[in-house]
Amino acid sequence: MNINFTLVSQALAFSIFIWFTIKYVWPPLMQAIEERQKVIADGLAAGERGKQDLELASQRSTEVLKEARQRAAEIVTLAEKRASEIIEEAKLIAKEEGSRILIGAKAEIEHEVFSAKEVLRQQVAEIAIAGAARILRREVDAGAHADLLVSIEEEIK
Amino acid sequence: MAADTELTPTSYINHHLTHLTAHVSGDGGFWTLHVDTFVTSLILGVLGIGFLWLVVRKATAGVPSKRQAFVELTVEFIDSQVKNTFHGDRHTFVAPLALTVFVWVLMMNAMDILPIDILAWIYEHLFGLHNWRTVPTTDVNTTFALALSVWLLMLFFNLKVKGVAGWAYELFCTPFGKNPLMWPLNLLFNFIEYVSKPLSHSLRLFGNIYAGEIIFLLIGMWAATGVTGTIFGTLLGAGWAIFHILIVTLQAFIFMMLTVVYISMAHESH
């Protein structure tokens, strides 16, 4: 156990090793490690962001779905309302049409009745004239009593 | 094992605990170099740090290879330890320093697990080296070199962060207060602290690994006493080696943590 020049040589070797490690070993590895840490951190952040986006999108989709469902319900209600309206309208129109047809029919009937009455009256007037003429044949001069005959005829009409 | 000497416990242990030395200048004394310690530690350092470098050079920020993942695991483990202790910009100096210390000391300690006698045979017959100690951390020179380097860094950062005045204030006025009567006591206390730091730092590592090595030698000696000795020697050697995996790692970790703690203490004023 004697101290000698070996100590100096070892110290020199030590300092060279330290220098080498500081200059060539430590920095590149640290750089690589730090770069990787950054990459990992970025990846984690991106993942987090993606998760957030997904959450937002799913939230949004639920909203849209809800809105659409609401809208569909509204449309259905509206359609039902419209349908009943249309039915009501149709009923109304049908009623009007019916009454109009009825009126037309009545008027026609009346007209028929009227014209029948007319024909009847004519025939009655003719029969009456004919009867009167038969009764009055001798006494009545068609020429002298023409105005009388016309007035009777007009009265019957 | 030495073929030309008689094999006794003393010669066996001496053989394993003798350094291969070279004289840098003159005829020894301080100018002696433990070639085995120096070369082994250098090889291990180059292997360890070089492996890190090879992996890190091709490091990608994408999906890492298994090797890169292993290196990242080690580095992030050390980085988190440093982060808990050192508050400041650790990436420019302290964390790489901790990585260097941990990897290098771990590699040097791990040599302890390799079977000493097989290695001795390889050194003797393949390289013609009679004495070669494989574990650099069983040489106080190594541990002191590391601890003193850390100590000098500690002084450097004390001066750099606190300035001369700030450091002097700390030396004289902590921990017992700034009463002038307390100055000598404070200084003495700090002096003891500054002396004991590198001592405990280096001797803890040295003591643990050296003791482990000695126990391996004792087990090896027992294995040479006969069949029973061989069987028990093998079992105990295996057991001790497995336990040593823990010691090796733990001591490397403790040495690194103390390095970080000392350097961060130099950064923080009281």
CSV table of C-alpha atoms in Angstrom, one decimal:
chain,number,residue,atom,x,y,z
A,1,MET,CA,0.0,0.0,0.0
A,2,ASN,CA,2.2,2.7,-1.2
A,3,ILE,CA,1.2,6.0,-2.9
A,4,ASN,CA,3.1,6.6,-6.1
A,5,PHE,CA,2.9,8.0,-9.6
A,6,THR,CA,0.1,5.6,-10.3
A,7,LEU,CA,-2.1,8.0,-8.5
A,8,VAL,CA,-1.3,10.8,-10.9
A,9,SER,CA,-1.7,8.6,-14.0
A,10,GLN,CA,-5.1,7.4,-12.7
A,11,ALA,CA,-6.2,10.9,-12.0
A,12,LEU,CA,-5.2,11.9,-15.5
A,13,ALA,CA,-7.1,8.9,-17.0
A,14,PHE,CA,-10.0,9.9,-14.8
A,15,SER,CA,-10.1,13.4,-16.1
A,16,ILE,CA,-9.9,12.3,-19.7
A,17,PHE,CA,-12.8,9.9,-19.1
A,18,ILE,CA,-14.8,12.6,-17.5
A,19,TRP,CA,-14.1,15.0,-20.4
A,20,PHE,CA,-15.0,12.3,-22.9
A,21,THR,CA,-18.3,11.5,-21.2
A,22,ILE,CA,-19.3,15.1,-20.9
A,23,LYS,CA,-18.5,15.8,-24.5
A,24,TYR,CA,-19.5,12.7,-26.4
A,25,VAL,CA,-21.6,10.4,-24.2
A,26,TRP,CA,-24.0,12.5,-22.2
A,27,PRO,CA,-25.3,15.1,-24.7
A,28,PRO,CA,-26.5,12.9,-27.6
A,29,LEU,CA,-28.2,10.4,-25.3
A,30,MET,CA,-29.9,13.2,-23.3
A,31,GLN,CA,-31.0,14.8,-26.6
A,32,ALA,CA,-32.4,11.5,-27.8
A,33,ILE,CA,-34.2,11.0,-24.5
A,34,GLU,CA,-35.6,14.5,-24.5
A,35,GLU,CA,-36.7,14.3,-28.1
A,36,ARG,CA,-38.5,11.1,-27.3
A,37,GLN,CA,-40.1,12.6,-24.3
A,38,LYS,CA,-41.3,15.4,-26.5
A,39,VAL,CA,-42.7,13.0,-29.0
A,40,ILE,CA,-44.5,11.0,-26.3
A,41,ALA,CA,-45.8,14.2,-24.8
A,42,ASP,CA,-47.1,15.4,-28.2
A,43,GLY,CA,-48.7,12.0,-28.8
A,44,LEU,CA,-50.4,12.1,-25.4
A,45,ALA,CA,-51.6,15.6,-26.1
A,46,ALA,CA,-52.9,14.6,-29.5
A,47,GLY,CA,-54.7,11.7,-28.0
A,48,GLU,CA,-56.2,13.9,-25.4
A,49,ARG,CA,-57.3,16.3,-28.0
A,50,GLY,CA,-58.8,13.5,-30.1
A,51,LYS,CA,-60.7,12.3,-27.1
A,52,GLN,CA,-62.0,15.8,-26.5
A,53,ASP,CA,-63.0,16.1,-30.1
A,54,LEU,CA,-64.8,12.8,-30.0
A,55,GLU,CA,-66.7,13.9,-26.9
A,56,LEU,CA,-67.7,17.2,-28.6
A,57,ALA,CA,-68.8,15.4,-31.7
A,58,SER,CA,-70.8,12.9,-29.8
A,59,GLN,CA,-72.4,15.7,-27.8
A,60,ARG,CA,-73.1,17.5,-31.0
A,61,SER,CA,-74.6,14.4,-32.7
A,62,THR,CA,-76.9,13.8,-29.7
A,63,GLU,CA,-78.0,17.4,-30.0
A,64,VAL,CA,-78.6,17.1,-33.7
A,65,LEU,CA,-80.5,13.9,-33.2
A,66,LYS,CA,-82.6,15.4,-30.5
A,67,GLU,CA,-83.4,18.4,-32.8
A,68,ALA,CA,-84.2,16.2,-35.7
A,69,ARG,CA,-86.5,14.0,-33.6
A,70,GLN,CA,-88.2,17.2,-32.3
A,71,ARG,CA,-88.6,18.5,-35.8
A,72,ALA,CA,-90.0,15.2,-37.0
A,73,ALA,CA,-92.5,15.2,-34.3
A,74,GLU,CA,-93.5,18.8,-35.2
A,75,ILE,CA,-93.8,17.8,-38.8
A,76,VAL,CA,-96.0,14.8,-37.9
A,77,THR,CA,-98.2,17.0,-35.7
A,78,LEU,CA,-98.5,19.6,-38.5
A,79,ALA,CA,-99.3,17.0,-41.0
A,80,GLU,CA,-102.0,15.5,-38.8
A,81,LYS,CA,-103.5,18.9,-38.3
A,82,ARG,CA,-103.4,19.7,-42.0
A,83,ALA,CA,-105.0,16.3,-42.8
A,84,SER,CA,-107.9,17.0,-40.4
A,85,GLU,CA,-108.1,20.5,-41.9
A,86,ILE,CA,-108.3,19.0,-45.4
A,87,ILE,CA,-111.0,16.6,-44.3
A,88,GLU,CA,-113.0,19.4,-42.7
A,89,GLU,CA,-112.6,21.4,-45.8
A,90,ALA,CA,-113.7,18.5,-48.0
A,91,LYS,CA,-116.7,17.9,-45.8
A,92,LEU,CA,-117.6,21.6,-46.1
A,93,ILE,CA,-117.2,21.6,-49.8
A,94,ALA,CA,-119.2,18.4,-50.1
A,95,LYS,CA,-122.0,19.9,-48.0
A,96,GLU,CA,-122.0,23.0,-50.1
A,97,GLU,CA,-122.0,21.0,-53.3
A,98,GLY,CA,-124.8,18.8,-52.0
A,99,SER,CA,-126.9,21.8,-51.1
A,100,ARG,CA,-126.2,23.4,-54.4
A,101,ILE,CA,-127.2,20.2,-56.2
A,102,LEU,CA,-130.3,20.1,-54.0
A,103,ILE,CA,-131.2,23.7,-54.9
A,104,GLY,CA,-130.6,23.0,-58.6
A,105,ALA,CA,-132.8,19.9,-58.4
A,106,LYS,CA,-135.5,21.8,-56.6
A,107,ALA,CA,-135.4,24.6,-59.2
A,108,GLU,CA,-135.7,22.0,-61.9
A,109,ILE,CA,-138.5,20.3,-60.2
A,110,GLU,CA,-140.3,23.6,-59.8
A,111,HIS,CA,-139.7,24.4,-63.4
A,112,GLU,CA,-141.0,21.0,-64.4
A,113,VAL,CA,-144.0,21.5,-62.2
A,114,PHE,CA,-144.5,25.0,-63.6
A,115,SER,CA,-144.3,23.8,-67.2
A,116,ALA,CA,-146.6,20.9,-66.4
A,117,LYS,CA,-149.0,23.3,-64.8
A,118,GLU,CA,-148.7,25.5,-67.9
A,119,VAL,CA,-149.5,22.6,-70.2
A,120,LEU,CA,-152.3,21.5,-67.9
A,121,ARG,CA,-153.7,25.0,-67.8
A,122,GLN,CA,-153.6,25.3,-71.5
A,123,GLN,CA,-155.3,22.0,-71.9
A,124,VAL,CA,-157.9,23.0,-69.2
A,125,ALA,CA,-158.4,26.3,-71.0
A,126,GLU,CA,-158.8,24.4,-74.3
A,127,ILE,CA,-161.2,22.0,-72.7
A,128,ALA,CA,-163.1,24.8,-71.1
A,129,ILE,CA,-163.2,26.7,-74.4
A,130,ALA,CA,-164.2,23.5,-76.1
A,131,GLY,CA,-166.9,22.9,-73.5
A,132,ALA,CA,-168.1,26.5,-73.7
A,133,ALA,CA,-168.0,26.4,-77.4
A,134,ARG,CA,-170.1,23.2,-77.4
A,135,ILE,CA,-172.6,24.8,-75.1
A,136,LEU,CA,-172.6,28.1,-76.8
A,137,ARG,CA,-172.2,26.9,-80.4
A,138,ARG,CA,-175.2,28.4,-81.8
A,139,GLU,CA,-175.3,31.6,-79.9
A,140,VAL,CA,-171.7,32.5,-80.0
A,141,ASP,CA,-170.2,34.0,-83.0
A,142,ALA,CA,-166.6,33.3,-83.0
A,143,GLY,CA,-166.1,36.5,-84.9
A,144,ALA,CA,-168.2,38.6,-82.6
A,145,HIS,CA,-167.0,37.2,-79.3
A,146,ALA,CA,-163.3,36.9,-80.3
A,147,ASP,CA,-162.2,39.5,-77.8
A,148,LEU,CA,-164.2,37.8,-75.1
A,149,LEU,CA,-162.6,34.5,-75.9
A,150,VAL,CA,-159.1,36.0,-75.8
A,151,SER,CA,-159.8,37.6,-72.4
A,152,ILE,CA,-161.0,34.3,-71.0
A,153,GLU,CA,-158.0,32.6,-72.4
A,154,GLU,CA,-155.7,35.2,-70.8
A,155,GLU,CA,-157.6,34.9,-67.5
A,156,ILE,CA,-157.0,31.2,-67.4
A,157,LYS,CA,-153.4,31.6,-68.1
B,1,MET,CA,1.4,-19.3,-9.8
B,2,ALA,CA,5.1,-18.9,-9.4
B,3,ALA,CA,6.7,-22.1,-10.5
B,4,ASP,CA,10.2,-21.3,-9.1
B,5,THR,CA,9.2,-20.7,-5.5
B,6,GLU,CA,7.8,-23.1,-3.0
B,7,LEU,CA,4.0,-22.7,-2.6
B,8,THR,CA,3.2,-21.5,0.8
B,9,PRO,CA,0.2,-19.4,2.0
B,10,THR,CA,2.5,-16.5,2.3
B,11,SER,CA,4.0,-16.8,-1.1
B,12,TYR,CA,0.6,-17.4,-2.6
B,13,ILE,CA,-0.9,-14.3,-1.1
B,14,ASN,CA,2.2,-12.2,-1.8
B,15,HIS,CA,2.1,-13.4,-5.4
B,16,HIS,CA,-1.4,-12.2,-5.8
B,17,LEU,CA,-0.8,-8.9,-4.1
B,18,THR,CA,2.3,-7.8,-5.9
B,19,HIS,CA,2.1,-5.2,-8.5
B,20,LEU,CA,3.9,-5.1,-11.8
B,21,THR,CA,5.9,-1.9,-11.5
B,22,ALA,CA,7.8,0.3,-13.8
B,23,HIS,CA,10.0,3.3,-12.9
B,24,VAL,CA,8.9,6.4,-14.6
B,25,SER,CA,12.1,8.2,-13.6
B,26,GLY,CA,15.0,7.5,-11.2
B,27,ASP,CA,14.9,4.4,-9.2
B,28,GLY,CA,11.5,4.2,-7.7
B,29,GLY,CA,10.0,5.8,-4.7
B,30,PHE,CA,7.2,8.1,-5.8
B,31,TRP,CA,8.1,7.8,-9.4
B,32,THR,CA,6.9,4.2,-9.6
B,33,LEU,CA,4.0,3.2,-11.8
B,34,HIS,CA,1.8,0.2,-11.2
B,35,VAL,CA,1.6,-0.9,-14.7
B,36,ASP,CA,-1.1,-3.5,-14.0
B,37,THR,CA,-3.4,-1.0,-12.3
B,38,PHE,CA,-2.9,1.6,-14.9
B,39,VAL,CA,-3.3,-0.6,-17.9
B,40,THR,CA,-6.3,-2.6,-16.6
B,41,SER,CA,-8.1,0.5,-15.5
B,42,LEU,CA,-7.5,2.2,-18.8
B,43,ILE,CA,-8.7,-0.8,-20.7
B,44,LEU,CA,-11.8,-1.1,-18.5
B,45,GLY,CA,-12.5,2.6,-18.8
B,46,VAL,CA,-12.2,2.6,-22.6
B,47,LEU,CA,-14.4,-0.5,-22.7
B,48,GLY,CA,-17.1,0.9,-20.4
B,49,ILE,CA,-17.2,4.5,-21.7
B,50,GLY,CA,-16.5,3.3,-25.2
B,51,PHE,CA,-19.5,1.0,-25.1
B,52,LEU,CA,-21.6,3.9,-23.9
B,53,TRP,CA,-20.2,6.0,-26.7
B,54,LEU,CA,-20.8,3.4,-29.4
B,55,VAL,CA,-24.4,3.0,-28.3
B,56,VAL,CA,-25.1,6.7,-27.8
B,57,ARG,CA,-23.6,7.7,-31.1
B,58,LYS,CA,-26.4,5.9,-32.9
B,59,ALA,CA,-29.1,6.8,-30.3
B,60,THR,CA,-32.5,7.5,-31.8
B,61,ALA,CA,-35.4,9.4,-30.3
B,62,GLY,CA,-37.6,6.8,-31.8
B,63,VAL,CA,-38.0,3.2,-30.6
B,64,PRO,CA,-34.7,2.4,-29.0
B,65,SER,CA,-32.7,-0.8,-29.6
B,66,LYS,CA,-32.3,-3.2,-26.6
B,67,ARG,CA,-28.7,-2.0,-26.1
B,68,GLN,CA,-29.8,1.7,-26.2
B,69,ALA,CA,-32.6,0.9,-23.8
B,70,PHE,CA,-30.1,-0.7,-21.4
B,71,VAL,CA,-27.8,2.4,-21.6
B,72,GLU,CA,-30.8,4.7,-21.2
B,73,LEU,CA,-31.9,2.7,-18.1
B,74,THR,CA,-28.4,3.2,-16.6
B,75,VAL,CA,-28.1,6.8,-17.5
B,76,GLU,CA,-31.6,7.7,-16.4
B,77,PHE,CA,-31.0,5.9,-13.1
B,78,ILE,CA,-27.9,7.9,-12.5
B,79,ASP,CA,-29.6,11.1,-13.7
B,80,SER,CA,-32.5,10.7,-11.3
B,81,GLN,CA,-30.0,10.1,-8.4
B,82,VAL,CA,-28.1,13.2,-9.3
B,83,LYS,CA,-31.4,15.2,-9.7
B,84,ASN,CA,-32.4,14.3,-6.2
B,85,THR,CA,-29.1,15.5,-4.7
B,86,PHE,CA,-27.8,18.2,-7.0
B,87,HIS,CA,-30.0,21.3,-7.6
B,88,GLY,CA,-28.7,23.2,-10.5
B,89,ASP,CA,-27.7,22.5,-14.1
B,90,ARG,CA,-26.6,19.0,-13.7
B,91,HIS,CA,-26.2,18.2,-17.4
B,92,THR,CA,-23.1,20.3,-18.0
B,93,PHE,CA,-20.9,18.6,-15.5
B,94,VAL,CA,-22.2,16.7,-12.4
B,95,ALA,CA,-24.4,14.1,-14.1
B,96,PRO,CA,-21.8,13.0,-16.7
B,97,LEU,CA,-19.2,13.0,-13.9
B,98,ALA,CA,-21.4,10.6,-11.9
B,99,LEU,CA,-21.9,8.4,-15.0
B,100,THR,CA,-18.2,8.2,-15.6
B,101,VAL,CA,-17.5,7.4,-11.9
B,102,PHE,CA,-20.2,4.8,-11.7
B,103,VAL,CA,-19.3,3.0,-14.9
B,104,TRP,CA,-15.6,3.1,-14.4
B,105,VAL,CA,-15.7,2.0,-10.8
B,106,LEU,CA,-18.2,-0.6,-11.5
B,107,MET,CA,-16.1,-2.1,-14.2
B,108,MET,CA,-13.0,-2.0,-12.0
B,109,ASN,CA,-14.8,-3.5,-9.1
B,110,ALA,CA,-16.3,-6.2,-11.2
B,111,MET,CA,-12.9,-7.6,-12.0
B,112,ASP,CA,-12.9,-8.9,-8.5
B,113,ILE,CA,-15.4,-11.6,-9.5
B,114,LEU,CA,-13.1,-13.1,-12.1
B,115,PRO,CA,-11.3,-16.2,-10.8
B,116,ILE,CA,-7.9,-15.0,-9.6
B,117,ASP,CA,-5.9,-18.1,-10.2
B,118,ILE,CA,-7.1,-18.7,-13.7
B,119,LEU,CA,-6.3,-15.1,-14.5
B,120,ALA,CA,-2.9,-15.5,-13.0
B,121,TRP,CA,-2.3,-18.5,-15.1
B,122,ILE,CA,-3.4,-16.6,-18.2
B,123,TYR,CA,-1.1,-13.7,-17.4
B,124,GLU,CA,1.8,-16.0,-16.7
B,125,HIS,CA,1.5,-18.3,-19.7
B,126,LEU,CA,-0.1,-16.1,-22.4
B,127,PHE,CA,1.5,-12.8,-21.7
B,128,GLY,CA,4.6,-13.8,-19.6
B,129,LEU,CA,3.6,-11.6,-16.8
B,130,HIS,CA,4.5,-12.9,-13.4
B,131,ASN,CA,2.8,-10.3,-11.3
B,132,TRP,CA,-0.4,-8.7,-12.5
B,133,ARG,CA,-3.2,-7.6,-10.2
B,134,THR,CA,-6.5,-7.6,-12.0
B,135,VAL,CA,-8.6,-5.3,-9.8
B,136,PRO,CA,-7.5,-1.7,-10.1
B,137,THR,CA,-9.7,-0.7,-7.1
B,138,THR,CA,-7.6,-2.9,-4.8
B,139,ASP,CA,-4.9,-0.4,-5.4
B,140,VAL,CA,-5.1,2.6,-3.1
B,141,ASN,CA,-3.6,4.7,-5.8
B,142,THR,CA,-6.7,4.3,-7.9
B,143,THR,CA,-9.2,5.1,-5.2
B,144,PHE,CA,-7.1,8.0,-4.0
B,145,ALA,CA,-6.7,9.3,-7.5
B,146,LEU,CA,-10.5,9.3,-7.9
B,147,ALA,CA,-11.2,10.7,-4.4
B,148,LEU,CA,-8.6,13.4,-4.7
B,149,SER,CA,-9.8,14.4,-8.2
B,150,VAL,CA,-13.3,14.7,-6.7
B,151,TRP,CA,-11.8,16.6,-3.8
B,152,LEU,CA,-10.1,19.1,-6.2
B,153,LEU,CA,-13.3,19.5,-8.1
B,154,MET,CA,-15.0,20.2,-4.8
B,155,LEU,CA,-12.5,22.9,-4.0
B,156,PHE,CA,-12.8,24.3,-7.5
B,157,PHE,CA,-16.6,24.5,-7.3
B,158,ASN,CA,-16.4,26.0,-3.8
B,159,LEU,CA,-14.3,28.8,-5.2
B,160,LYS,CA,-16.3,29.1,-8.4
B,161,VAL,CA,-19.7,29.2,-6.8
B,162,LYS,CA,-19.0,31.0,-3.6
B,163,GLY,CA,-16.0,33.0,-4.5
B,164,VAL,CA,-13.0,33.4,-2.2
B,165,ALA,CA,-14.8,35.5,0.3
B,166,GLY,CA,-17.9,33.3,0.4
B,167,TRP,CA,-15.8,30.2,0.9
B,168,ALA,CA,-13.7,31.8,3.6
B,169,TYR,CA,-16.8,32.9,5.4
B,170,GLU,CA,-18.0,29.3,5.3
B,171,LEU,CA,-14.7,28.0,6.6
B,172,PHE,CA,-14.6,30.4,9.5
B,173,CYS,CA,-18.3,30.9,10.4
B,174,THR,CA,-19.9,27.5,10.0
B,175,PRO,CA,-21.1,25.4,11.6
B,176,PHE,CA,-20.8,27.0,15.0
B,177,GLY,CA,-21.7,30.6,14.2
B,178,LYS,CA,-19.9,33.8,13.3
B,179,ASN,CA,-18.7,34.7,16.7
B,180,PRO,CA,-14.9,35.5,16.3
B,181,LEU,CA,-14.2,33.2,19.3
B,182,MET,CA,-15.6,30.4,17.3
B,183,TRP,CA,-13.5,31.0,14.3
B,184,PRO,CA,-10.6,28.6,15.2
B,185,LEU,CA,-13.0,25.9,16.2
B,186,ASN,CA,-15.0,26.4,12.9
B,187,LEU,CA,-11.8,26.3,10.9
B,188,LEU,CA,-10.5,23.2,12.7
B,189,PHE,CA,-13.9,21.5,12.2
B,190,ASN,CA,-13.9,22.3,8.5
B,191,PHE,CA,-10.3,21.3,8.1
B,192,ILE,CA,-11.1,17.9,9.6
B,193,GLU,CA,-14.1,17.6,7.3
B,194,TYR,CA,-12.0,18.5,4.3
B,195,VAL,CA,-9.3,15.9,5.2
B,196,SER,CA,-11.7,13.2,6.1
B,197,LYS,CA,-13.9,13.5,3.0
B,198,PRO,CA,-11.3,12.1,0.5
B,199,LEU,CA,-10.0,9.7,3.0
B,200,SER,CA,-13.3,8.1,3.8
B,201,HIS,CA,-14.3,8.4,0.2
B,202,SER,CA,-11.3,6.4,-1.1
B,203,LEU,CA,-10.7,4.1,1.8
B,204,ARG,CA,-14.3,2.9,1.8
B,205,LEU,CA,-14.0,1.7,-1.7
B,206,PHE,CA,-10.5,0.4,-1.3
B,207,GLY,CA,-11.2,-1.4,1.9
B,208,ASN,CA,-14.3,-3.2,0.7
B,209,ILE,CA,-12.8,-4.4,-2.6
B,210,TYR,CA,-9.5,-5.3,-1.1
B,211,ALA,CA,-11.1,-7.3,1.7
B,212,GLY,CA,-13.2,-9.1,-0.9
B,213,GLU,CA,-10.1,-9.9,-2.8
B,214,ILE,CA,-8.3,-11.2,0.3
B,215,ILE,CA,-11.3,-13.4,1.2
B,216,PHE,CA,-11.2,-14.9,-2.4
B,217,LEU,CA,-7.5,-15.6,-1.8
B,218,LEU,CA,-8.2,-17.3,1.6
B,219,ILE,CA,-10.9,-19.4,-0.1
B,220,GLY,CA,-8.5,-20.2,-2.9
B,221,MET,CA,-5.9,-21.3,-0.3
B,222,TRP,CA,-8.4,-23.6,1.4
B,223,ALA,CA,-9.2,-25.1,-1.9
B,224,ALA,CA,-5.6,-26.2,-2.2
B,225,THR,CA,-5.7,-28.3,1.0
B,226,GLY,CA,-7.4,-31.4,-0.3
B,227,VAL,CA,-10.7,-32.8,-1.7
B,228,THR,CA,-12.8,-31.5,1.2
B,229,GLY,CA,-11.2,-28.1,0.9
B,230,THR,CA,-11.8,-28.0,-2.8
B,231,ILE,CA,-15.5,-28.8,-2.4
B,232,PHE,CA,-16.0,-26.2,0.3
B,233,GLY,CA,-13.7,-23.8,-1.4
B,234,THR,CA,-15.8,-24.1,-4.6
B,235,LEU,CA,-19.1,-23.6,-2.8
B,236,LEU,CA,-17.8,-20.7,-0.6
B,237,GLY,CA,-16.1,-19.2,-3.6
B,238,ALA,CA,-19.3,-19.3,-5.6
B,239,GLY,CA,-21.3,-17.9,-2.7
B,240,TRP,CA,-18.8,-15.1,-2.0
B,241,ALA,CA,-18.7,-14.3,-5.7
B,242,ILE,CA,-22.5,-14.1,-5.9
B,243,PHE,CA,-22.5,-11.9,-2.7
B,244,HIS,CA,-19.8,-9.9,-4.3
B,245,ILE,CA,-22.0,-8.9,-7.2
B,246,LEU,CA,-23.9,-6.9,-4.7
B,247,ILE,CA,-20.8,-5.4,-3.0
B,248,VAL,CA,-19.3,-4.5,-6.4
B,249,THR,CA,-22.4,-2.6,-7.5
B,250,LEU,CA,-23.1,-1.2,-4.1
B,251,GLN,CA,-19.6,0.2,-3.7
B,252,ALA,CA,-19.6,1.7,-7.1
B,253,PHE,CA,-23.0,3.3,-6.3
B,254,ILE,CA,-21.8,4.6,-3.0
B,255,PHE,CA,-18.7,6.0,-4.5
B,256,MET,CA,-20.8,7.8,-7.2
B,257,MET,CA,-23.3,9.1,-4.7
B,258,LEU,CA,-20.6,10.5,-2.4
B,259,THR,CA,-19.0,12.2,-5.4
B,260,VAL,CA,-22.3,13.8,-6.3
B,261,VAL,CA,-23.0,14.8,-2.7
B,262,TYR,CA,-19.5,16.3,-2.2
B,263,ILE,CA,-19.8,18.3,-5.4
B,264,SER,CA,-23.3,19.5,-4.6
B,265,MET,CA,-22.2,20.5,-1.1
B,266,ALA,CA,-19.6,22.6,-2.8
B,267,HIS,CA,-22.4,24.3,-4.7
B,268,GLU,CA,-24.6,25.1,-1.7
B,269,SER,CA,-23.8,27.7,0.9
B,270,HIS,CA,-24.9,27.1,4.5
